[in-house]
PDB file of C-alpha atoms in Angstrom:
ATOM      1  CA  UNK Y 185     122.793-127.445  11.127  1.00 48.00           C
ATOM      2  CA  UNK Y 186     126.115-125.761  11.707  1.00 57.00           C
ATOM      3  CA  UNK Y 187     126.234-123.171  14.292  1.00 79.00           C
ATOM      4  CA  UNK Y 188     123.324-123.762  15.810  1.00 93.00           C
ATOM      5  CA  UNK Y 189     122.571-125.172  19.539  1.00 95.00           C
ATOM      6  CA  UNK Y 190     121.230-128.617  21.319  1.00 97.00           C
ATOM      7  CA  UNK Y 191     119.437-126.841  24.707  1.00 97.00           C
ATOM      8  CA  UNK Y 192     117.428-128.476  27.574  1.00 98.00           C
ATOM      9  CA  UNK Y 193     114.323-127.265  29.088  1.00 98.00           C
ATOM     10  CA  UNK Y 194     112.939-127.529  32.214  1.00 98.00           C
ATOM     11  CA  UNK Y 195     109.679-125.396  31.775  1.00 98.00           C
ATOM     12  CA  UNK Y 196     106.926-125.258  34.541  1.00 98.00           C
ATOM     13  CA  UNK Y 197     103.647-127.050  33.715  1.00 98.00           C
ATOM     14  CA  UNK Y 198     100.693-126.099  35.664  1.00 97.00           C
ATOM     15  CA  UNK Y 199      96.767-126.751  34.441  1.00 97.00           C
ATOM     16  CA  UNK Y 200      95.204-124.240  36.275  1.00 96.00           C
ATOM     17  CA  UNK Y 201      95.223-121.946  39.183  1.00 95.00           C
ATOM     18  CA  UNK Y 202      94.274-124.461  41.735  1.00 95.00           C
ATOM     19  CA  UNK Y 203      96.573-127.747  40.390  1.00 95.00           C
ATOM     20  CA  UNK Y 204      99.791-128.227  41.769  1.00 94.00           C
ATOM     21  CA  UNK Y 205     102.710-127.636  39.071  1.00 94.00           C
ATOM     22  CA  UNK Y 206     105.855-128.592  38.134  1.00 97.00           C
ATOM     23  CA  UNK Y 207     108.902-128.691  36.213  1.00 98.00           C
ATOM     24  CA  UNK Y 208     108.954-131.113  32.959  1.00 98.00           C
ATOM     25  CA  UNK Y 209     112.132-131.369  31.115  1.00 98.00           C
ATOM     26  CA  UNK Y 210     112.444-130.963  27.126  1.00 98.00           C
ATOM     27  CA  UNK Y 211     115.080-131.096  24.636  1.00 97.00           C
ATOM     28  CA  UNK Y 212     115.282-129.099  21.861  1.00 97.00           C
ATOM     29  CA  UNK Y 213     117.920-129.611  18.702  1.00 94.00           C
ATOM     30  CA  UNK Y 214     119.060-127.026  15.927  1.00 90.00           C
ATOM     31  CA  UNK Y 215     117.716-124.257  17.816  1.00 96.00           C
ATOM     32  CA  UNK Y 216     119.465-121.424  15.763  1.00 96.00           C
ATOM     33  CA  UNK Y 217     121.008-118.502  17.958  1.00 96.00           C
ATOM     34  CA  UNK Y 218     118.844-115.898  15.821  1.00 96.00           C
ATOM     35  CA  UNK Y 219     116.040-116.971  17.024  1.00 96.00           C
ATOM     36  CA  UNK Y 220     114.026-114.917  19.518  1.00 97.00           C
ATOM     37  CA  UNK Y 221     113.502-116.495  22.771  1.00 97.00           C
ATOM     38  CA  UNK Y 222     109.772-116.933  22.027  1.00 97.00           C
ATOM     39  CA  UNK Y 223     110.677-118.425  18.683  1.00 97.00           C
ATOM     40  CA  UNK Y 224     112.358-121.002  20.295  1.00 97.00           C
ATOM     41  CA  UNK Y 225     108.914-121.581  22.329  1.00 97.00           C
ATOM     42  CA  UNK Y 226     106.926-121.930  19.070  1.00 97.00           C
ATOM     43  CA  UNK Y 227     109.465-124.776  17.929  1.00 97.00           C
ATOM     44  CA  UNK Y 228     108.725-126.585  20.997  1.00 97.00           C
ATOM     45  CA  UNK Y 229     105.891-126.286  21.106  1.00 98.00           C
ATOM     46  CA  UNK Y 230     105.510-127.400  17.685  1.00 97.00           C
ATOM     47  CA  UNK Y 231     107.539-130.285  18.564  1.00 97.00           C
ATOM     48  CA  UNK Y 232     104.810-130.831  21.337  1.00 97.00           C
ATOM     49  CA  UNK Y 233     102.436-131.169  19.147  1.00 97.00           C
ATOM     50  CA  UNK Y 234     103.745-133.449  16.628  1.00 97.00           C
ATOM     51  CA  UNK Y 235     104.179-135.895  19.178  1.00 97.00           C
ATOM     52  CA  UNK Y 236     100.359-135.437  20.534  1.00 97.00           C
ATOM     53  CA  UNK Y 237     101.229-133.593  23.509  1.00 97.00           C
ATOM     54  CA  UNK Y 238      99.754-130.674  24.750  1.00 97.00           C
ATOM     55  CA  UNK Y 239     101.984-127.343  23.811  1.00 98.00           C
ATOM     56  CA  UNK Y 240     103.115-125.053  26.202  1.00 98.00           C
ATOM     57  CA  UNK Y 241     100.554-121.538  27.379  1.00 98.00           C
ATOM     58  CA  UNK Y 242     102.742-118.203  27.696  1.00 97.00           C
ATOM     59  CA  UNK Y 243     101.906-114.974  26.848  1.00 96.00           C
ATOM     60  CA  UNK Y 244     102.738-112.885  23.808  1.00 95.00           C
ATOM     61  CA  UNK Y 245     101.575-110.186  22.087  1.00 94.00           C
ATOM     62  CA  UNK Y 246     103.571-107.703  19.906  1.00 95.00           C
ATOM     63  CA  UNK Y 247     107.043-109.449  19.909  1.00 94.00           C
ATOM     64  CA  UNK Y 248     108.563-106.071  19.904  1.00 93.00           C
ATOM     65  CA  UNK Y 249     109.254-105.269  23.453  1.00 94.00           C
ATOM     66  CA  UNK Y 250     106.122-102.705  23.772  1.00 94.00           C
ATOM     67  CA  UNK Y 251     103.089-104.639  24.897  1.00 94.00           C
ATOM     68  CA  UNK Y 252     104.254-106.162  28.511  1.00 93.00           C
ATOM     69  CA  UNK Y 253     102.611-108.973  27.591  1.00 95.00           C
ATOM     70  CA  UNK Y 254     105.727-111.872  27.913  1.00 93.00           C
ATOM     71  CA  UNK Y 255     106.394-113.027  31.204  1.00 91.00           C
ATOM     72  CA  UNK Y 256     108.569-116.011  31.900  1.00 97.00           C
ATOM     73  CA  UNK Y 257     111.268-115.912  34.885  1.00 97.00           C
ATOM     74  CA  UNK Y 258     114.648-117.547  32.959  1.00 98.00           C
ATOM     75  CA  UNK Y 259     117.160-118.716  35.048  1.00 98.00           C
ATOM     76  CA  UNK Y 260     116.064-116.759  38.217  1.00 96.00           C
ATOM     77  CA  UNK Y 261     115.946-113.771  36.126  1.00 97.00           C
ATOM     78  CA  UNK Y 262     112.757-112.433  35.118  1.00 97.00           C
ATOM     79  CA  UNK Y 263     112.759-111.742  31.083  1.00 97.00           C
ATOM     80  CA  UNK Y 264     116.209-113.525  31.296  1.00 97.00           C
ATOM     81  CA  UNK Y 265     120.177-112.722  31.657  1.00 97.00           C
ATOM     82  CA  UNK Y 266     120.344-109.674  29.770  1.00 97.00           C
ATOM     83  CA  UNK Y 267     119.409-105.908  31.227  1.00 95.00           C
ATOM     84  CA  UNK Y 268     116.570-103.676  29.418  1.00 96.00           C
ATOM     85  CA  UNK Y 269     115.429-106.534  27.094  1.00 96.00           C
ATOM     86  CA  UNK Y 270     111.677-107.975  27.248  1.00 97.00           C
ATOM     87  CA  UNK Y 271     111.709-111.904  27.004  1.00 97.00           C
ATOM     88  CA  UNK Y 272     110.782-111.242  23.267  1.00 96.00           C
ATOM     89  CA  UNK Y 273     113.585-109.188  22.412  1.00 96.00           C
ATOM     90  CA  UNK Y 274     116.216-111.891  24.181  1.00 97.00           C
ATOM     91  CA  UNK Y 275     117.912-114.414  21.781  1.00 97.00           C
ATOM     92  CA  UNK Y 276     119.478-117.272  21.826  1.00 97.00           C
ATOM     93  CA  UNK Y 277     122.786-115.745  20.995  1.00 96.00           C
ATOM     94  CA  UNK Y 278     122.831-115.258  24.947  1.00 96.00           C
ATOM     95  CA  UNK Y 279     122.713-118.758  25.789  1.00 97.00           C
ATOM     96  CA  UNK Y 280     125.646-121.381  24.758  1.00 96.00           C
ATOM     97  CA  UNK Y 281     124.980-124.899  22.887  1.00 96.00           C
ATOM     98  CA  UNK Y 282     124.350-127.711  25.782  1.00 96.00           C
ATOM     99  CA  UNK Y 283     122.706-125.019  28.391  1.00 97.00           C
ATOM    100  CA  UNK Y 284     120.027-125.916  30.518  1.00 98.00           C
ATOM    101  CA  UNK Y 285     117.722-123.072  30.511  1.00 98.00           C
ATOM    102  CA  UNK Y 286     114.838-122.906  33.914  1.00 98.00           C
ATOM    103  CA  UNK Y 287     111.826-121.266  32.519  1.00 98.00           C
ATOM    104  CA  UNK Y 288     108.789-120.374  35.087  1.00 97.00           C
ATOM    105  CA  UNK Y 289     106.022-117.744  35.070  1.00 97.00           C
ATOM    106  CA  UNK Y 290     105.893-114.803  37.504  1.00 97.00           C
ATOM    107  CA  UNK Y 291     105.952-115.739  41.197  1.00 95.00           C
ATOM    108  CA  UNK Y 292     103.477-113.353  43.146  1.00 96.00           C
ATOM    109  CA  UNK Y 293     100.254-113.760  45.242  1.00 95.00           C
ATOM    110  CA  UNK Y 294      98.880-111.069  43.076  1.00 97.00           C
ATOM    111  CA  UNK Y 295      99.954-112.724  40.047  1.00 98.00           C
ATOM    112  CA  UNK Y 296      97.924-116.310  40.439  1.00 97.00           C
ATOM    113  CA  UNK Y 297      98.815-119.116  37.699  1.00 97.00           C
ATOM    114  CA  UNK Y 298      96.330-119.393  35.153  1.00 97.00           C
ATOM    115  CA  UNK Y 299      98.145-121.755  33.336  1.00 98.00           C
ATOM    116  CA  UNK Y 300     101.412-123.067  32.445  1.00 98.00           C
ATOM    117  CA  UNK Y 301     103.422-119.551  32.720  1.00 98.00           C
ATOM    118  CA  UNK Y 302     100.481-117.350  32.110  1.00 98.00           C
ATOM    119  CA  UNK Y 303      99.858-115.675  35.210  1.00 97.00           C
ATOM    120  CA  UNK Y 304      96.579-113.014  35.981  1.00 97.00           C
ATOM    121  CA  UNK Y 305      97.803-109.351  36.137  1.00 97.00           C
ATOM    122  CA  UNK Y 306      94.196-107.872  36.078  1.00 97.00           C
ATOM    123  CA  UNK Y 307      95.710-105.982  39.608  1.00 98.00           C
ATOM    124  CA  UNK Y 308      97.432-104.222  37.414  1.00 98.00           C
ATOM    125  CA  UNK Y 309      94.506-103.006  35.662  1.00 97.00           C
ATOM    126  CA  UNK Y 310      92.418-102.463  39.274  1.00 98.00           C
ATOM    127  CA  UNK Y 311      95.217-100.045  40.321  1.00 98.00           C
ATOM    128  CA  UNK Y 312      95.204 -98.121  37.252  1.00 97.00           C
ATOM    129  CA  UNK Y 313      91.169 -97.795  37.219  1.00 96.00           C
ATOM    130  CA  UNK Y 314      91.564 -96.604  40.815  1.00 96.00           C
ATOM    131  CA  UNK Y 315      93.422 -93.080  40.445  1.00 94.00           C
ATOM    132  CA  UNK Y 316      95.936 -93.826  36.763  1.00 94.00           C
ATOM    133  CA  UNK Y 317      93.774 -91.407  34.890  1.00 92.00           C
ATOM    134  CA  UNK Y 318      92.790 -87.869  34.196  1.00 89.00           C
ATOM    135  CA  UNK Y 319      89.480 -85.767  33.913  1.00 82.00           C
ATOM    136  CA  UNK Y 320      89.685 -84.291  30.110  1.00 78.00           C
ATOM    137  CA  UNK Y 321      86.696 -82.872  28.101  1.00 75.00           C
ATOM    138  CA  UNK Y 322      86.257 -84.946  24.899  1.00 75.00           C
ATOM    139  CA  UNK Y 323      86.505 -82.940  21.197  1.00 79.00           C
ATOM    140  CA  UNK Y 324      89.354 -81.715  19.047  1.00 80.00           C
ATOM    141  CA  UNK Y 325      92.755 -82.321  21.043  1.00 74.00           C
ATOM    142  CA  UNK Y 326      94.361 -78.790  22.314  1.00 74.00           C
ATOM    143  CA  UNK Y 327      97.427 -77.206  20.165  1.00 80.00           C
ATOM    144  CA  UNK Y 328     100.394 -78.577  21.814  1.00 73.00           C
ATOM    145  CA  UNK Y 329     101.795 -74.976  21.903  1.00 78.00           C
ATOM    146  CA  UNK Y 330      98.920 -73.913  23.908  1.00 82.00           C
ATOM    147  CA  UNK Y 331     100.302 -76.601  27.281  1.00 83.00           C
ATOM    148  CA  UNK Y 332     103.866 -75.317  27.712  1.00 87.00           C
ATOM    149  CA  UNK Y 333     105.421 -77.661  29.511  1.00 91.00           C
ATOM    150  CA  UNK Y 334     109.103 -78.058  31.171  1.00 93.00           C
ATOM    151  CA  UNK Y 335     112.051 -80.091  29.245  1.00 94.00           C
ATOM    152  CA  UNK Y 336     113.334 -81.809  32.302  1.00 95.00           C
ATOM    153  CA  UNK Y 337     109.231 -82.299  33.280  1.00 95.00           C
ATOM    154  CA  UNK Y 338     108.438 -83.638  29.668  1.00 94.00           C
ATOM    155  CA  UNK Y 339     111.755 -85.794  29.696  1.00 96.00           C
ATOM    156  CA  UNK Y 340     111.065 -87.449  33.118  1.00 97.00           C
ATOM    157  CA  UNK Y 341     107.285 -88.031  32.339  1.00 96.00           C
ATOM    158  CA  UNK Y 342     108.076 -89.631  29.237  1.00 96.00           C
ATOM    159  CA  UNK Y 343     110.569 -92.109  31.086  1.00 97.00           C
ATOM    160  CA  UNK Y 344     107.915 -92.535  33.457  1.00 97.00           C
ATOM    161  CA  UNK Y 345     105.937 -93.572  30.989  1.00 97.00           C
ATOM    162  CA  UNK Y 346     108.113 -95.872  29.159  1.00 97.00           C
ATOM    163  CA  UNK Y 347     106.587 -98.552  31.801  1.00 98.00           C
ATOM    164  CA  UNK Y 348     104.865-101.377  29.887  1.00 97.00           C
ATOM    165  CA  UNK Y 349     103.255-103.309  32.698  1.00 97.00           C
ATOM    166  CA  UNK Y 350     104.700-105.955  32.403  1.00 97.00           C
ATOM    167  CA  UNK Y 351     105.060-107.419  35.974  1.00 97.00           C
ATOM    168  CA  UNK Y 352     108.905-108.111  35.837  1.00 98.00           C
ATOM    169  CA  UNK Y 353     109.232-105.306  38.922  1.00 98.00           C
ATOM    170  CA  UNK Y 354     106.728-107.703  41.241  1.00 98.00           C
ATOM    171  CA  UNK Y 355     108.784-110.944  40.035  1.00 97.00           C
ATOM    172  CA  UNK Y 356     111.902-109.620  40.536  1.00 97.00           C
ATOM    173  CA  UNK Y 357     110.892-108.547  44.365  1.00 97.00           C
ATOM    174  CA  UNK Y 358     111.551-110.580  47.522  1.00 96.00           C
ATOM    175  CA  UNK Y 359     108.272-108.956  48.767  1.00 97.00           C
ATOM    176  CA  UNK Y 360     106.475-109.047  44.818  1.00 97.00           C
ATOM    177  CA  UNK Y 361     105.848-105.219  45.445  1.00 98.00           C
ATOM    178  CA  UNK Y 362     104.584-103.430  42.794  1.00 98.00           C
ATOM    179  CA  UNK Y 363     105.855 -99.920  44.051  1.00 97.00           C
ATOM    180  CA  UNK Y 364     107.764 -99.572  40.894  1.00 98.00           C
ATOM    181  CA  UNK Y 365     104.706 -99.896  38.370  1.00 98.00           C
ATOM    182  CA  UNK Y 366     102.096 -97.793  40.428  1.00 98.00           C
ATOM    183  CA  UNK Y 367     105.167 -94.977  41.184  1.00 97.00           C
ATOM    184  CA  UNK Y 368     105.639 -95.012  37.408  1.00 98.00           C
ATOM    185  CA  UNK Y 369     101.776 -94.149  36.404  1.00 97.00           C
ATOM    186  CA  UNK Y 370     101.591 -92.021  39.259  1.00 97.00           C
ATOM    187  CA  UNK Y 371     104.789 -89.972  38.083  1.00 97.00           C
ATOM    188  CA  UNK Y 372     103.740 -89.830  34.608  1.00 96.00           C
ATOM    189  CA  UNK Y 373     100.684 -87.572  35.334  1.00 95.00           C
ATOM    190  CA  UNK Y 374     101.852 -85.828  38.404  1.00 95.00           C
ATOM    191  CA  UNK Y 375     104.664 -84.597  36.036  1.00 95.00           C
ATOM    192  CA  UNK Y 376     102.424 -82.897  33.845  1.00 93.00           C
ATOM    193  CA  UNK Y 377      99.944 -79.967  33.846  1.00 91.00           C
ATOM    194  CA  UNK Y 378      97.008 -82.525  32.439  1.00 88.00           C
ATOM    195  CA  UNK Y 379      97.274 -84.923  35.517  1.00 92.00           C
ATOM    196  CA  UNK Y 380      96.787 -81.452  38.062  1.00 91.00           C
ATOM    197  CA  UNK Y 381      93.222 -82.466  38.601  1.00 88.00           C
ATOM    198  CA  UNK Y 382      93.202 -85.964  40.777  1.00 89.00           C
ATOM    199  CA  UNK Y 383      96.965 -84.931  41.862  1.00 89.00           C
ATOM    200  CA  UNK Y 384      95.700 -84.814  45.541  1.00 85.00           C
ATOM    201  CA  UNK Y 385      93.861 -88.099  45.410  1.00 90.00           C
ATOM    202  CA  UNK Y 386      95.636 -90.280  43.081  1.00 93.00           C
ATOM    203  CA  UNK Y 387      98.592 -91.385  45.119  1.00 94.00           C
ATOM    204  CA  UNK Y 388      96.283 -92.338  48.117  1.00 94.00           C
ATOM    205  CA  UNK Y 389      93.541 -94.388  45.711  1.00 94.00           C
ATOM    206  CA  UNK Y 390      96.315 -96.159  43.621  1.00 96.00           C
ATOM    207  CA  UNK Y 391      98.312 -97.184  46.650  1.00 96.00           C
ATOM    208  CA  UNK Y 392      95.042 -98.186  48.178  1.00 96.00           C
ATOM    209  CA  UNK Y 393      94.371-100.388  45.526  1.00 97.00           C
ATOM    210  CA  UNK Y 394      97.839-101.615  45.300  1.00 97.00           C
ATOM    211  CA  UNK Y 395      97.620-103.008  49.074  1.00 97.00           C
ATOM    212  CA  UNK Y 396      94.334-104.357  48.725  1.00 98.00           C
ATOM    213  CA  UNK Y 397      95.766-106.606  45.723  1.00 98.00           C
ATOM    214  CA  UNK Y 398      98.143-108.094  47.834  1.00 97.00           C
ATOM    215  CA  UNK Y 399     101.439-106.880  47.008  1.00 98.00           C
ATOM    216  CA  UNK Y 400     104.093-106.491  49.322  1.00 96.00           C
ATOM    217  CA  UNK Y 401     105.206-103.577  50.694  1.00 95.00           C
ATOM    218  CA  UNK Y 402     109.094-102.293  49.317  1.00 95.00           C
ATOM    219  CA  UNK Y 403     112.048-102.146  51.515  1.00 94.00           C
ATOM    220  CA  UNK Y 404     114.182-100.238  48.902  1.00 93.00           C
ATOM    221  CA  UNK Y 405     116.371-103.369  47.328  1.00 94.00           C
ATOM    222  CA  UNK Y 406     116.061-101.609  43.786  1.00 96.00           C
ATOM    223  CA  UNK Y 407     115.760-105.328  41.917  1.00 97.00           C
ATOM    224  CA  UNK Y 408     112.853-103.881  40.997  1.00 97.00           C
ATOM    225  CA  UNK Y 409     114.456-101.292  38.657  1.00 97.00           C
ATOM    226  CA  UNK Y 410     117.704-103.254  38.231  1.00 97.00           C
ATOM    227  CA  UNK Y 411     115.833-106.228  36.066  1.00 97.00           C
ATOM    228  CA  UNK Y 412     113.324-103.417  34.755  1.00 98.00           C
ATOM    229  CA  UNK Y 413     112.985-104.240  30.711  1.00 97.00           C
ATOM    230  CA  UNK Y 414     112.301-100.545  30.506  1.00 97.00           C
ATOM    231  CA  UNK Y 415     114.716 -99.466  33.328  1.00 97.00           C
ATOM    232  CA  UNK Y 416     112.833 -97.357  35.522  1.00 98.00           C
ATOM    233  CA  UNK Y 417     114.272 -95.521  38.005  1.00 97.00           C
ATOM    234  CA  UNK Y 418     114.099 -95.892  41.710  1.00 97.00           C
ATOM    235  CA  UNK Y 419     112.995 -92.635  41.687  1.00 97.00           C
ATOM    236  CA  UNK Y 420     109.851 -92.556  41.025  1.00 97.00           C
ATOM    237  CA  UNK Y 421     109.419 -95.048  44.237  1.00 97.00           C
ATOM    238  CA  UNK Y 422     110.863 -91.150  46.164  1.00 96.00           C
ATOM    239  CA  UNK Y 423     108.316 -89.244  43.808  1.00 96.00           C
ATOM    240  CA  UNK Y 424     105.295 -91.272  44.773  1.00 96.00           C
ATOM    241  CA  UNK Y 425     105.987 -91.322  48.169  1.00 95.00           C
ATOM    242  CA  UNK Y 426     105.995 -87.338  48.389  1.00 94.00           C
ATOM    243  CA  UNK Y 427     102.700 -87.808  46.237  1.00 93.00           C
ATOM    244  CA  UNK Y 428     101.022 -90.202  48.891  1.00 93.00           C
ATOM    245  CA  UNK Y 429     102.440 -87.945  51.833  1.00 92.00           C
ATOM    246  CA  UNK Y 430     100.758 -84.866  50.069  1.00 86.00           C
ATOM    247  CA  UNK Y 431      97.783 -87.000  49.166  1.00 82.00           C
ATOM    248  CA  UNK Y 432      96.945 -87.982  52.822  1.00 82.00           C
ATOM    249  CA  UNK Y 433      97.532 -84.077  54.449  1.00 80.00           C
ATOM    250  CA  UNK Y 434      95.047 -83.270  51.484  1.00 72.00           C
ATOM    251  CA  UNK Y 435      92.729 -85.368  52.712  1.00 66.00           C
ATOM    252  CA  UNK Y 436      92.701 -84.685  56.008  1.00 60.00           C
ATOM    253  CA  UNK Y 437      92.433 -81.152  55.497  1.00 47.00           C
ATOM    254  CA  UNK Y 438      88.784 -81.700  53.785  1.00 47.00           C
TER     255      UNK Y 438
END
């Protein structure tokens, strides 16, 4: 068809966590530049399978840039060349006809391979049960009127909390740190009056947790936040570490 593009794949191919991988090379013809990056996964893998081979695993969820769920590294870049867009949201309007396009999953000791470019992000979940909460009684939710809170307080914890979880932070890191994620969840609550309760604990148990994953530690290069779908700031790297500093005096003090 007219318009649209002849591209050439070289996707990573890995079984499971313990095979070795590697790069296989596909081609791909009439890919239209509307499609969705993703989309253009389905067709090959829907050419895969037509020709009895087995179709490429990568994760997806909502398609709508909310769910963190799509991971692929394109081109060195994780989500791809453009700046605040998921892998989902990126089209193939930002590629030209005759590219070759290197697509591989998240590269991070925390993040093992469990297949193809699916990679395990339950440390995610590990830091978050280990201080991303806060105590509430259960019943009918409070008026909103009755919690006054701060516009430049509510504004910050809501871009805080614009963090999906998607992993792109670690990825994007020469050390895979996930400072920006846990600094994120941490500044979300200590922003607000509801996260007061496990204030003085939070920082220290989260970053706990984080270390014990295996992440690396940050040295401040801000690719973290710089290939951020969600763009969050370094900021909340500062705001965590005054957290973690109060944490640990709070601590000691008991």
């Amino acid at each position: 068809m007219e318009g649209n593009m002849r591209l050439s794949l070289k996707v990573w191919r890995q079984s499971n966590t313990d095979a070795a991988g590697g790069f296989e090379d596909y081609k791909l013809d009439n890919v239209s530049p509307d499609m969705s990056f993703l989309e253009m996964f389905d067709v090959l893998n829907e050419q895969l399978i037509e020709e009895g081979k087995e179709p490429v695993a990568f994760d997806h969820d909502c398609r709508e840039g909310i769910c963190g769920m799509c991971s692929m590294y394109i081109n060195g870049r994780p989500h791809g060349p453009l700046r605040g867009v998921t892998t989902c949201q990126l089209h193939m309007r930002s590629f030209k006809d005759g590219d070759t396009i290197v697509v591989e999953p998240w590269r991070a000791q925390a993040f093992p391979v469990i297949k193809d470019l699916v990679v395990d992000r339950d440390a995610f979940d590990r830091v978050i049960s280990a201080g991303g909460f806060i105590s509430v009684n259960t019943g009918n939710a409070q008026d909103a009127n009755s919690l006054p809170i701060a516009k430049e307080a509510a504004d910050d914890a809501f871009a805080a909390a614009a963090c999906i979880g998607c992993g792109a932070c670690v990825a994007a890191c020469k050390n895979a740190s996930a400072m920006l994620f846990v600094s994120a969840k941490i500044s979300q609550l200590a922003l607000l009056p509801q996260g007061q309760a496990e204030r003085s604990i939070r920082a220290e148990k989260m970053v706990a947790q984080m270390d014990a994953e295996g992440f690396g530690a940050c040295t401040n290069t801000g690719a973290c936040s710089a290939e951020c779908p969600k763009e969050i700031s370094l900021e909340n790297i500062a705001r965590m570490n005054r957290e973690y500093i109060g944490a640990k005096f709070s601590s000691s003090a008991v």
